[in-house]
Coordinates of N, CA and C in Angstrom, one line a residue:
M1 N 42.3 -25.4 72.1 CA 41.5 -26.4 72.7 C 41.4 -26.2 74.2
G2 N 40.2 -26.5 74.8 CA 40.0 -26.3 76.2 C 40.7 -27.4 77.0
E3 N 40.8 -27.2 78.3 CA 41.4 -28.1 79.2 C 40.6 -29.4 79.2
K4 N 41.3 -30.6 79.1 CA 40.7 -31.9 79.1 C 39.9 -32.1 80.4
K5 N 38.7 -32.5 80.3 CA 37.9 -32.8 81.4 C 38.2 -34.1 82.1
R6 N 38.0 -34.2 83.4 CA 38.3 -35.4 84.1 C 37.0 -36.2 84.3
A7 N 37.2 -37.5 84.3 CA 36.0 -38.4 84.4 C 36.3 -39.5 85.4
V8 N 35.3 -39.7 86.2 CA 35.3 -40.8 87.2 C 34.1 -41.7 86.9
A9 N 34.4 -43.0 86.6 CA 33.4 -44.0 86.3 C 33.1 -44.9 87.5
I10 N 31.9 -44.9 87.9 CA 31.5 -45.8 89.1 C 30.4 -46.8 88.6
D11 N 30.8 -48.0 88.6 CA 29.9 -49.1 88.3 C 29.5 -50.0 89.5
G12 N 28.5 -50.8 89.4 CA 28.2 -51.7 90.4 C 26.7 -52.1 90.4
P13 N 26.3 -53.1 91.1 CA 25.0 -53.6 91.1 C 24.0 -52.7 91.7
S14 N 22.7 -52.9 91.5 CA 21.6 -52.1 92.0 C 21.7 -52.1 93.6
G15 N 21.5 -50.9 94.2 CA 21.4 -50.8 95.6 C 22.7 -50.7 96.3
A16 N 23.8 -50.6 95.6 CA 25.2 -50.5 96.2 C 25.5 -49.2 96.8
G17 N 24.6 -48.2 96.5 CA 24.8 -46.8 97.1 C 25.5 -45.9 96.1
K18 N 25.6 -46.4 94.8 CA 26.4 -45.6 93.9 C 25.9 -44.1 93.7
S19 N 24.6 -44.0 93.6 CA 24.0 -42.7 93.3 C 24.2 -41.7 94.5
T20 N 23.9 -42.2 95.7 CA 24.0 -41.3 96.9 C 25.5 -40.9 97.1
L21 N 26.3 -41.9 97.0 CA 27.8 -41.7 97.3 C 28.4 -40.8 96.2
A22 N 28.1 -41.2 94.9 CA 28.7 -40.4 93.8 C 28.2 -39.0 93.8
R23 N 27.0 -38.7 94.2 CA 26.5 -37.3 94.2 C 27.2 -36.6 95.3
A24 N 27.4 -37.2 96.5 CA 28.1 -36.5 97.6 C 29.6 -36.2 97.3
V25 N 30.2 -37.2 96.6 CA 31.6 -37.0 96.3 C 31.8 -36.0 95.2
A26 N 30.9 -36.0 94.2 CA 30.9 -35.0 93.2 C 30.7 -33.6 93.7
R27 N 29.9 -33.4 94.7 CA 29.7 -32.1 95.3 C 31.0 -31.7 96.0
K28 N 31.6 -32.6 96.7 CA 32.9 -32.3 97.4 C 34.0 -31.9 96.5
L29 N 34.1 -32.6 95.3 CA 35.1 -32.3 94.4 C 34.8 -31.2 93.4
G30 N 33.5 -30.8 93.3 CA 33.1 -29.8 92.3 C 32.9 -30.3 91.0
F31 N 32.6 -31.7 90.9 CA 32.4 -32.3 89.6 C 30.9 -32.3 89.4
R32 N 30.5 -32.6 88.1 CA 29.0 -32.8 87.8 C 28.7 -34.3 88.0
Y33 N 27.7 -34.6 88.7 CA 27.2 -35.9 88.9 C 26.2 -36.3 87.8
V34 N 26.5 -37.5 87.2 CA 25.6 -38.0 86.2 C 25.1 -39.4 86.6
D35 N 23.8 -39.5 86.8 CA 23.2 -40.7 87.2 C 22.6 -41.4 86.0
T36 N 23.4 -42.3 85.4 CA 22.9 -42.9 84.1 C 21.7 -43.8 84.4
G37 N 21.6 -44.4 85.6 CA 20.5 -45.2 85.9 C 19.2 -44.5 85.8
A38 N 19.2 -43.2 86.2 CA 18.0 -42.3 86.0 C 17.6 -42.1 84.6
I39 N 18.6 -42.1 83.7 CA 18.4 -42.0 82.3 C 17.6 -43.2 81.7
Y40 N 18.1 -44.4 82.1 CA 17.5 -45.6 81.7 C 16.1 -45.8 82.3
R41 N 16.0 -45.4 83.6 CA 14.7 -45.4 84.3 C 13.7 -44.6 83.5
S42 N 14.1 -43.5 83.0 CA 13.2 -42.6 82.3 C 12.7 -43.3 81.0
V43 N 13.5 -44.0 80.3 CA 13.0 -44.7 79.1 C 12.1 -45.9 79.6
G44 N 12.5 -46.6 80.7 CA 11.6 -47.6 81.3 C 10.3 -47.1 81.7
Y45 N 10.3 -45.9 82.3 CA 9.0 -45.3 82.8 C 8.2 -44.9 81.6
F46 N 8.8 -44.4 80.5 CA 8.0 -44.1 79.3 C 7.3 -45.3 78.8
A47 N 8.1 -46.4 78.7 CA 7.5 -47.7 78.2 C 6.3 -48.1 79.1
F48 N 6.6 -48.0 80.4 CA 5.5 -48.4 81.4 C 4.3 -47.5 81.2
S49 N 4.5 -46.2 81.0 CA 3.3 -45.3 80.9 C 2.5 -45.5 79.6
K50 N 3.2 -46.2 78.6 CA 2.5 -46.5 77.3 C 2.0 -47.9 77.3
G51 N 2.2 -48.6 78.4 CA 1.6 -50.0 78.5 C 2.4 -50.9 77.7
V52 N 3.7 -50.6 77.4 CA 4.6 -51.5 76.6 C 5.4 -52.4 77.6
A53 N 5.4 -53.7 77.4 CA 6.2 -54.6 78.2 C 7.7 -54.4 77.9
P54 N 8.6 -54.3 78.9 CA 10.0 -54.1 78.7 C 10.6 -55.3 77.9
S55 N 10.0 -56.4 77.9 CA 10.5 -57.6 77.2 C 10.2 -57.6 75.7
D56 N 9.3 -56.7 75.3 CA 9.0 -56.5 73.9 C 9.9 -55.5 73.3
W57 N 11.1 -56.0 72.9 CA 12.1 -55.1 72.3 C 11.6 -54.3 71.2
E58 N 10.9 -54.9 70.2 CA 10.5 -54.2 69.0 C 9.6 -53.0 69.4
A59 N 8.6 -53.3 70.3 CA 7.7 -52.2 70.8 C 8.4 -51.1 71.5
V60 N 9.4 -51.4 72.3 CA 10.2 -50.4 73.0 C 11.0 -49.6 72.0
M61 N 11.6 -50.2 71.0 CA 12.4 -49.5 70.0 C 11.5 -48.5 69.2
K62 N 10.3 -48.9 69.0 CA 9.4 -48.0 68.3 C 9.0 -46.7 69.1
L63 N 9.2 -46.8 70.4 CA 8.9 -45.7 71.2 C 10.0 -44.6 71.2
L64 N 11.2 -45.0 70.9 CA 12.4 -44.1 71.1 C 12.3 -42.8 70.4
P65 N 11.8 -42.8 69.1 CA 11.6 -41.5 68.4 C 10.7 -40.5 69.1
E66 N 9.8 -41.1 70.0 CA 8.8 -40.2 70.7 C 9.4 -39.6 72.0
I67 N 10.6 -40.0 72.3 CA 11.2 -39.6 73.6 C 12.2 -38.4 73.4
S68 N 11.9 -37.3 74.1 CA 12.9 -36.2 74.2 C 13.3 -36.1 75.7
L69 N 14.5 -36.5 76.0 CA 15.0 -36.4 77.4 C 15.8 -35.1 77.6
E70 N 15.6 -34.6 78.8 CA 16.3 -33.4 79.3 C 16.8 -33.7 80.7
I71 N 18.1 -33.4 80.9 CA 18.7 -33.5 82.2 C 19.0 -32.1 82.8
S72 N 18.6 -31.9 84.0 CA 18.9 -30.6 84.6 C 19.3 -30.8 86.1
Y73 N 19.8 -29.8 86.7 CA 20.3 -29.9 88.1 C 19.7 -28.8 88.9
D74 N 19.4 -29.1 90.2 CA 18.9 -28.0 91.1 C 20.1 -27.5 91.9
G75 N 19.9 -26.6 92.8 CA 21.0 -26.0 93.5 C 21.8 -26.9 94.3
D76 N 21.3 -28.1 94.7 CA 22.0 -29.0 95.5 C 22.7 -30.1 94.6
G77 N 22.6 -29.9 93.3 CA 23.3 -30.8 92.4 C 22.4 -32.1 92.1
L78 N 21.1 -32.1 92.6 CA 20.3 -33.2 92.3 C 19.9 -33.2 90.8
Q79 N 20.1 -34.4 90.2 CA 19.7 -34.5 88.8 C 18.2 -34.7 88.6
H80 N 17.7 -33.9 87.8 CA 16.3 -34.0 87.4 C 16.1 -34.5 86.0
M81 N 15.2 -35.4 85.8 CA 14.9 -36.0 84.5 C 13.5 -35.5 84.0
S82 N 13.5 -35.1 82.8 CA 12.3 -34.7 82.1 C 12.1 -35.4 80.8
I83 N 10.9 -35.9 80.6 CA 10.5 -36.5 79.3 C 9.5 -35.6 78.6
N84 N 9.9 -35.2 77.4 CA 9.0 -34.3 76.6 C 8.5 -33.1 77.4
G85 N 9.4 -32.6 78.2 CA 9.1 -31.4 79.0 C 8.4 -31.6 80.3
R86 N 8.2 -32.8 80.7 CA 7.5 -33.2 82.0 C 8.6 -33.8 82.9
D87 N 8.7 -33.2 84.1 CA 9.6 -33.7 85.1 C 9.1 -35.0 85.7
V88 N 9.9 -36.1 85.6 CA 9.5 -37.4 86.0 C 10.5 -38.0 87.1
T89 N 11.2 -37.0 87.7 CA 12.3 -37.4 88.7 C 11.7 -38.3 89.8
R90 N 10.5 -38.0 90.3 CA 9.9 -38.8 91.3 C 9.4 -40.1 90.8
E91 N 8.7 -40.1 89.7 CA 8.0 -41.2 89.1 C 9.0 -42.4 88.8
I92 N 10.2 -42.0 88.3 CA 11.1 -43.1 87.9 C 11.7 -43.8 89.0
R93 N 11.5 -43.4 90.3 CA 12.0 -44.1 91.4 C 11.0 -45.0 92.0
L94 N 9.8 -45.2 91.4 CA 8.8 -46.1 91.9 C 9.4 -47.5 91.8
P95 N 9.2 -48.4 92.8 CA 9.8 -49.7 92.8 C 9.5 -50.5 91.5
E96 N 8.3 -50.4 90.9 CA 8.0 -51.2 89.7 C 8.8 -50.7 88.5
I97 N 9.4 -49.6 88.5 CA 10.2 -49.1 87.4 C 11.6 -49.7 87.4
S98 N 12.1 -50.2 88.5 CA 13.4 -50.8 88.6 C 13.6 -51.9 87.6
M99 N 12.6 -52.8 87.5 CA 12.7 -54.0 86.6 C 12.6 -53.5 85.2
Y100 N 11.7 -52.5 85.0 CA 11.6 -51.9 83.6 C 12.9 -51.4 83.2
A101 N 13.6 -50.6 84.0 CA 14.9 -50.0 83.7 C 15.9 -51.1 83.4
S102 N 15.9 -52.2 84.2 CA 16.9 -53.3 83.9 C 16.6 -53.9 82.6
R103 N 15.4 -54.2 82.3 CA 15.0 -54.9 81.0 C 15.3 -54.0 79.8
V104 N 14.9 -52.7 79.8 CA 15.1 -51.9 78.6 C 16.6 -51.6 78.4
S105 N 17.4 -51.6 79.5 CA 18.8 -51.3 79.4 C 19.5 -52.4 78.7
A106 N 18.9 -53.6 78.6 CA 19.5 -54.7 77.9 C 19.3 -54.6 76.4
I107 N 18.5 -53.7 75.9 CA 18.2 -53.6 74.5 C 19.3 -52.7 73.8
P108 N 20.0 -53.3 72.9 CA 21.1 -52.5 72.3 C 20.7 -51.2 71.7
A109 N 19.5 -51.1 71.1 CA 19.0 -49.9 70.4 C 18.8 -48.8 71.5
V110 N 18.4 -49.2 72.7 CA 18.2 -48.2 73.7 C 19.6 -47.7 74.2
R111 N 20.5 -48.6 74.3 CA 21.9 -48.2 74.8 C 22.5 -47.2 73.7
D112 N 22.3 -47.6 72.5 CA 22.8 -46.7 71.4 C 22.2 -45.3 71.4
F113 N 20.9 -45.3 71.7 CA 20.1 -44.1 71.7 C 20.6 -43.2 72.8
L114 N 21.0 -43.7 73.9 CA 21.4 -42.9 75.1 C 22.9 -42.7 75.2
M115 N 23.7 -43.4 74.4 CA 25.2 -43.3 74.6 C 25.7 -41.9 74.4
E116 N 25.3 -41.2 73.3 CA 25.9 -39.9 73.1 C 25.5 -38.9 74.1
T117 N 24.2 -39.0 74.7 CA 23.8 -38.2 75.8 C 24.8 -38.2 76.9
Q118 N 25.2 -39.4 77.3 CA 26.1 -39.6 78.4 C 27.5 -39.1 78.1
R119 N 28.0 -39.5 76.9 CA 29.4 -39.1 76.5 C 29.6 -37.6 76.3
S120 N 28.5 -36.9 75.9 CA 28.6 -35.5 75.6 C 28.8 -34.7 76.9
M121 N 28.2 -35.2 78.0 CA 28.4 -34.6 79.3 C 29.8 -34.7 79.8
A122 N 30.5 -35.8 79.5 CA 31.9 -36.0 79.9 C 32.8 -35.2 79.1
R123 N 32.4 -34.8 77.9 CA 33.3 -33.9 77.1 C 33.3 -32.5 77.5
T124 N 32.2 -32.1 78.2 CA 32.0 -30.7 78.5 C 32.1 -30.3 80.0
H125 N 32.2 -31.4 80.9 CA 32.2 -31.2 82.3 C 33.2 -32.2 83.0
D126 N 33.8 -31.8 84.1 CA 34.4 -32.9 85.0 C 33.2 -33.6 85.5
V127 N 33.2 -35.0 85.4 CA 32.0 -35.7 85.8 C 32.4 -36.9 86.7
I128 N 31.4 -37.2 87.5 CA 31.4 -38.5 88.2 C 30.1 -39.2 87.7
M129 N 30.3 -40.3 86.9 CA 29.2 -40.9 86.3 C 29.0 -42.3 86.8
D130 N 27.8 -42.7 87.2 CA 27.6 -44.0 87.7 C 26.6 -44.8 86.9
G131 N 26.7 -46.1 86.9 CA 25.8 -47.0 86.2 C 26.3 -48.4 86.2
R132 N 26.1 -49.1 85.1 CA 26.4 -50.5 85.0 C 27.6 -50.8 84.1
D133 N 27.8 -49.9 83.1 CA 28.9 -50.2 82.1 C 29.6 -48.9 81.8
I134 N 29.8 -48.0 82.8 CA 30.5 -46.7 82.5 C 32.0 -47.0 82.2
G135 N 32.6 -47.7 83.1 CA 34.1 -48.0 82.9 C 34.4 -48.9 81.7
T136 N 33.4 -49.8 81.4 CA 33.7 -50.8 80.4 C 33.2 -50.3 79.0
V137 N 32.2 -49.5 78.9 CA 31.6 -49.2 77.6 C 31.5 -47.7 77.3
V138 N 30.8 -47.0 78.3 CA 30.5 -45.6 78.0 C 31.7 -44.7 78.1
L139 N 32.5 -44.8 79.1 CA 33.8 -44.0 79.3 C 35.0 -44.9 79.6
P140 N 35.4 -45.7 78.6 CA 36.5 -46.7 78.8 C 37.8 -46.0 79.1
G141 N 37.9 -44.7 78.7 CA 39.1 -43.9 79.0 C 39.0 -43.1 80.2
A142 N 38.1 -43.3 81.1 CA 37.9 -42.6 82.3 C 39.2 -42.5 83.2
D143 N 39.4 -41.4 83.8 CA 40.7 -41.3 84.6 C 40.7 -42.2 85.8
V144 N 39.5 -42.4 86.4 CA 39.3 -43.3 87.6 C 38.2 -44.2 87.3
K145 N 38.3 -45.5 87.6 CA 37.2 -46.5 87.4 C 37.1 -47.3 88.7
I146 N 35.8 -47.3 89.2 CA 35.6 -47.9 90.5 C 34.4 -48.8 90.3
F147 N 34.4 -50.0 90.9 CA 33.3 -51.0 91.0 C 32.9 -51.0 92.4
L148 N 31.7 -50.5 92.7 CA 31.2 -50.3 94.0 C 30.2 -51.4 94.3
T149 N 30.4 -52.2 95.3 CA 29.5 -53.4 95.6 C 29.2 -53.6 97.1
A150 N 28.3 -54.5 97.3 CA 27.9 -54.9 98.7 C 27.1 -56.2 98.6
T151 N 26.9 -56.9 99.6 CA 26.2 -58.2 99.5 C 24.7 -57.9 99.2
P152 N 24.0 -58.8 98.5 CA 22.6 -58.6 98.2 C 21.8 -58.3 99.5
E153 N 22.1 -59.0 100.6 CA 21.3 -58.7 101.8 C 21.5 -57.3 102.3
D154 N 22.7 -56.8 102.2 CA 23.0 -55.5 102.7 C 22.3 -54.4 101.8
R155 N 22.3 -54.7 100.5 CA 21.7 -53.7 99.6 C 20.2 -53.8 99.7
A156 N 19.6 -54.9 100.0 CA 18.2 -55.0 100.2 C 17.8 -54.3 101.4
M157 N 18.5 -54.4 102.5 CA 18.2 -53.7 103.7 C 18.3 -52.1 103.5
R158 N 19.3 -51.7 102.8 CA 19.4 -50.2 102.5 C 18.2 -49.8 101.8
R159 N 17.8 -50.5 100.8 CA 16.6 -50.2 100.0 C 15.4 -50.2 100.8
Y160 N 15.3 -51.2 101.7 CA 14.1 -51.3 102.6 C 14.0 -50.0 103.5
L161 N 15.1 -49.6 104.1 CA 15.1 -48.5 105.0 C 14.8 -47.2 104.2
E162 N 15.4 -47.1 103.0 CA 15.1 -45.9 102.1 C 13.7 -45.8 101.8
L163 N 13.0 -46.9 101.4 CA 11.6 -46.8 101.0 C 10.7 -46.6 102.2
K164 N 11.1 -47.1 103.4 CA 10.4 -46.9 104.6 C 10.4 -45.4 105.0
E165 N 11.6 -44.8 104.8 CA 11.7 -43.4 105.2 C 10.9 -42.5 104.2
R166 N 10.8 -42.9 103.0 CA 10.0 -42.2 102.0 C 8.5 -42.3 102.2
G167 N 8.1 -43.3 103.1 CA 6.7 -43.5 103.3 C 6.1 -44.5 102.3
T168 N 7.0 -45.2 101.5 CA 6.5 -46.2 100.6 C 7.1 -47.6 100.9
P169 N 6.9 -48.1 102.1 CA 7.6 -49.3 102.5 C 7.3 -50.5 101.6
Q170 N 8.3 -51.4 101.5 CA 8.1 -52.7 100.8 C 8.6 -53.8 101.6
D171 N 8.2 -55.0 101.4 CA 8.6 -56.2 102.1 C 10.1 -56.5 101.8
Y172 N 10.9 -56.7 102.9 CA 12.3 -56.9 102.7 C 12.6 -58.1 101.9
N173 N 12.0 -59.2 102.1 CA 12.2 -60.4 101.3 C 11.9 -60.2 99.8
K174 N 10.9 -59.5 99.5 CA 10.5 -59.2 98.2 C 11.6 -58.3 97.5
L175 N 12.2 -57.3 98.3 CA 13.2 -56.5 97.7 C 14.5 -57.3 97.5
L176 N 14.8 -58.3 98.4 CA 16.0 -59.1 98.3 C 15.9 -60.0 97.0
T177 N 14.7 -60.5 96.8 CA 14.4 -61.4 95.6 C 14.6 -60.5 94.3
E178 N 14.1 -59.3 94.3 CA 14.2 -58.4 93.2 C 15.6 -58.1 92.9
I179 N 16.4 -57.8 93.9 CA 17.8 -57.4 93.8 C 18.6 -58.6 93.2
R180 N 18.4 -59.8 93.7 CA 19.1 -61.0 93.1 C 18.7 -61.2 91.7
E181 N 17.4 -61.0 91.4 CA 17.0 -61.2 90.0 C 17.6 -60.1 89.1
R182 N 17.7 -58.9 89.6 CA 18.3 -57.9 88.8 C 19.8 -58.1 88.6
D183 N 20.4 -58.5 89.7 CA 21.9 -58.8 89.5 C 22.1 -59.9 88.4
Y184 N 21.3 -60.9 88.4 CA 21.4 -61.9 87.4 C 21.2 -61.4 86.0
N185 N 20.1 -60.6 85.8 CA 19.7 -60.0 84.5 C 20.8 -59.1 84.1
D186 N 21.3 -58.2 85.0 CA 22.3 -57.2 84.6 C 23.7 -57.9 84.2
S187 N 24.0 -59.0 84.9 CA 25.3 -59.6 84.6 C 25.3 -60.6 83.5
H188 N 24.1 -61.0 83.1 CA 24.0 -62.1 82.0 C 23.4 -61.5 80.7
R189 N 23.2 -60.2 80.6 CA 22.6 -59.7 79.4 C 23.7 -59.7 78.3
S190 N 23.3 -59.7 77.1 CA 24.3 -59.7 76.0 C 24.9 -58.3 75.7
A191 N 24.1 -57.3 76.0 CA 24.6 -55.9 75.7 C 25.2 -55.3 77.0
A192 N 26.5 -55.1 76.9 CA 27.2 -54.5 78.1 C 26.9 -55.0 79.4
P193 N 27.1 -56.3 79.7 CA 26.8 -56.9 81.0 C 27.6 -56.2 82.1
L194 N 26.9 -56.3 83.3 CA 27.6 -55.7 84.5 C 28.8 -56.5 84.9
R195 N 29.9 -55.8 84.9 CA 31.2 -56.4 85.4 C 32.2 -55.3 85.6
P196 N 33.2 -55.6 86.5 CA 34.2 -54.5 86.7 C 35.1 -54.4 85.5
A197 N 35.5 -53.2 85.2 CA 36.5 -52.9 84.1 C 37.8 -53.6 84.6
E198 N 38.6 -54.0 83.7 CA 39.9 -54.6 84.1 C 40.8 -53.8 85.0
D199 N 40.7 -52.5 84.8 CA 41.5 -51.6 85.6 C 40.7 -50.8 86.7
A200 N 39.6 -51.4 87.1 CA 38.7 -50.8 88.1 C 39.2 -51.2 89.5
V201 N 39.0 -50.3 90.4 CA 39.2 -50.6 91.8 C 37.9 -51.1 92.4
V202 N 37.9 -52.3 93.0 CA 36.7 -52.8 93.6 C 36.6 -52.4 95.1
L203 N 35.5 -51.7 95.4 CA 35.2 -51.3 96.8 C 34.0 -52.0 97.3
D204 N 34.1 -52.8 98.4 CA 33.0 -53.4 99.0 C 32.6 -52.7 100.2
T205 N 31.3 -52.2 100.2 CA 30.9 -51.3 101.3 C 30.0 -52.0 102.3
T206 N 29.9 -53.4 102.2 CA 29.1 -54.2 103.1 C 29.4 -53.8 104.6
G207 N 28.3 -53.4 105.3 CA 28.4 -53.1 106.7 C 28.9 -51.7 107.0
N208 N 29.2 -51.0 106.0 CA 29.7 -49.6 106.3 C 28.6 -48.6 106.6
T209 N 28.9 -47.6 107.3 CA 28.0 -46.5 107.4 C 28.2 -45.6 106.2
F210 N 27.3 -44.7 106.0 CA 27.4 -43.8 104.8 C 28.7 -43.1 104.9
E211 N 29.1 -42.5 106.0 CA 30.3 -41.7 106.2 C 31.5 -42.6 105.9
Q212 N 31.6 -43.8 106.3 CA 32.7 -44.7 106.0 C 32.8 -45.0 104.5
S213 N 31.7 -45.2 103.9 CA 31.7 -45.5 102.4 C 32.1 -44.2 101.7
F214 N 31.6 -43.0 102.1 CA 31.9 -41.8 101.5 C 33.4 -41.5 101.6
Q215 N 34.0 -41.7 102.7 CA 35.4 -41.4 102.9 C 36.3 -42.4 102.1
L216 N 35.9 -43.6 102.0 CA 36.6 -44.6 101.2 C 36.6 -44.3 99.8
L217 N 35.4 -43.9 99.3 CA 35.3 -43.5 97.8 C 36.0 -42.2 97.5
L218 N 35.9 -41.2 98.4 CA 36.6 -40.0 98.2 C 38.1 -40.2 98.1
R219 N 38.6 -40.9 99.1 CA 40.1 -41.1 99.2 C 40.6 -41.9 98.0
T220 N 39.8 -42.9 97.5 CA 40.2 -43.7 96.4 C 40.3 -42.8 95.1
I221 N 39.3 -41.9 94.9 CA 39.3 -41.1 93.7 C 40.4 -40.0 93.8
E222 N 40.6 -39.4 95.0 CA 41.6 -38.4 95.1 C 43.0 -39.0 94.9
E223 N 43.2 -40.2 95.3 CA 44.6 -40.8 95.2 C 44.9 -41.1 93.7
R224 N 43.8 -41.3 92.9 CA 44.1 -41.7 91.5 C 43.9 -40.5 90.5
L225 N 43.4 -39.4 90.9 CA 43.3 -38.3 90.0 C 44.6 -37.6 89.8

């Protein structure tokens, strides 16, 4: 048998900086970074592109057999998502897809559909995987579990600045309302609600610079591996 792979699970609410920080720490440690939010966004985007409402569970479930997902990585470790051979990495980051992703991720059939995709990567690589239920459901046996959070106001401002830099600015108050709504939906859904694992380390990055949050996360992971 090969050497057991190491797994770091990072959970937390939308906009907490999980993806950016996890990718940077994975690069530093030589782990593979797995953004599960991008996987759910891909399913949400497919539903969006087909004109299917994310609240219509039956219609979304009927789409699943039509979806062939592929995950690839570029030289910088950036995760690319493709649906049926088409790269949708940029499209899934559109603001309107965030709510689609949140809604479809509450559908048990969607979670079951994507579960093996996520777990298979942890069996074959050292991974840092982020999402909403990695430490509680997807990788309950992860070597390190972290719950990364920040205030809704702080997360909305980060999102505001990110979108402004991309050239797709959004109103701050609208973003704050969406984040609060998504927090409520993610933490109150019946299927794998957002919550820290019992043995997770909670890290609050409110007010931190990127470098401060990066060093905090890196130090926490290294101490526990």
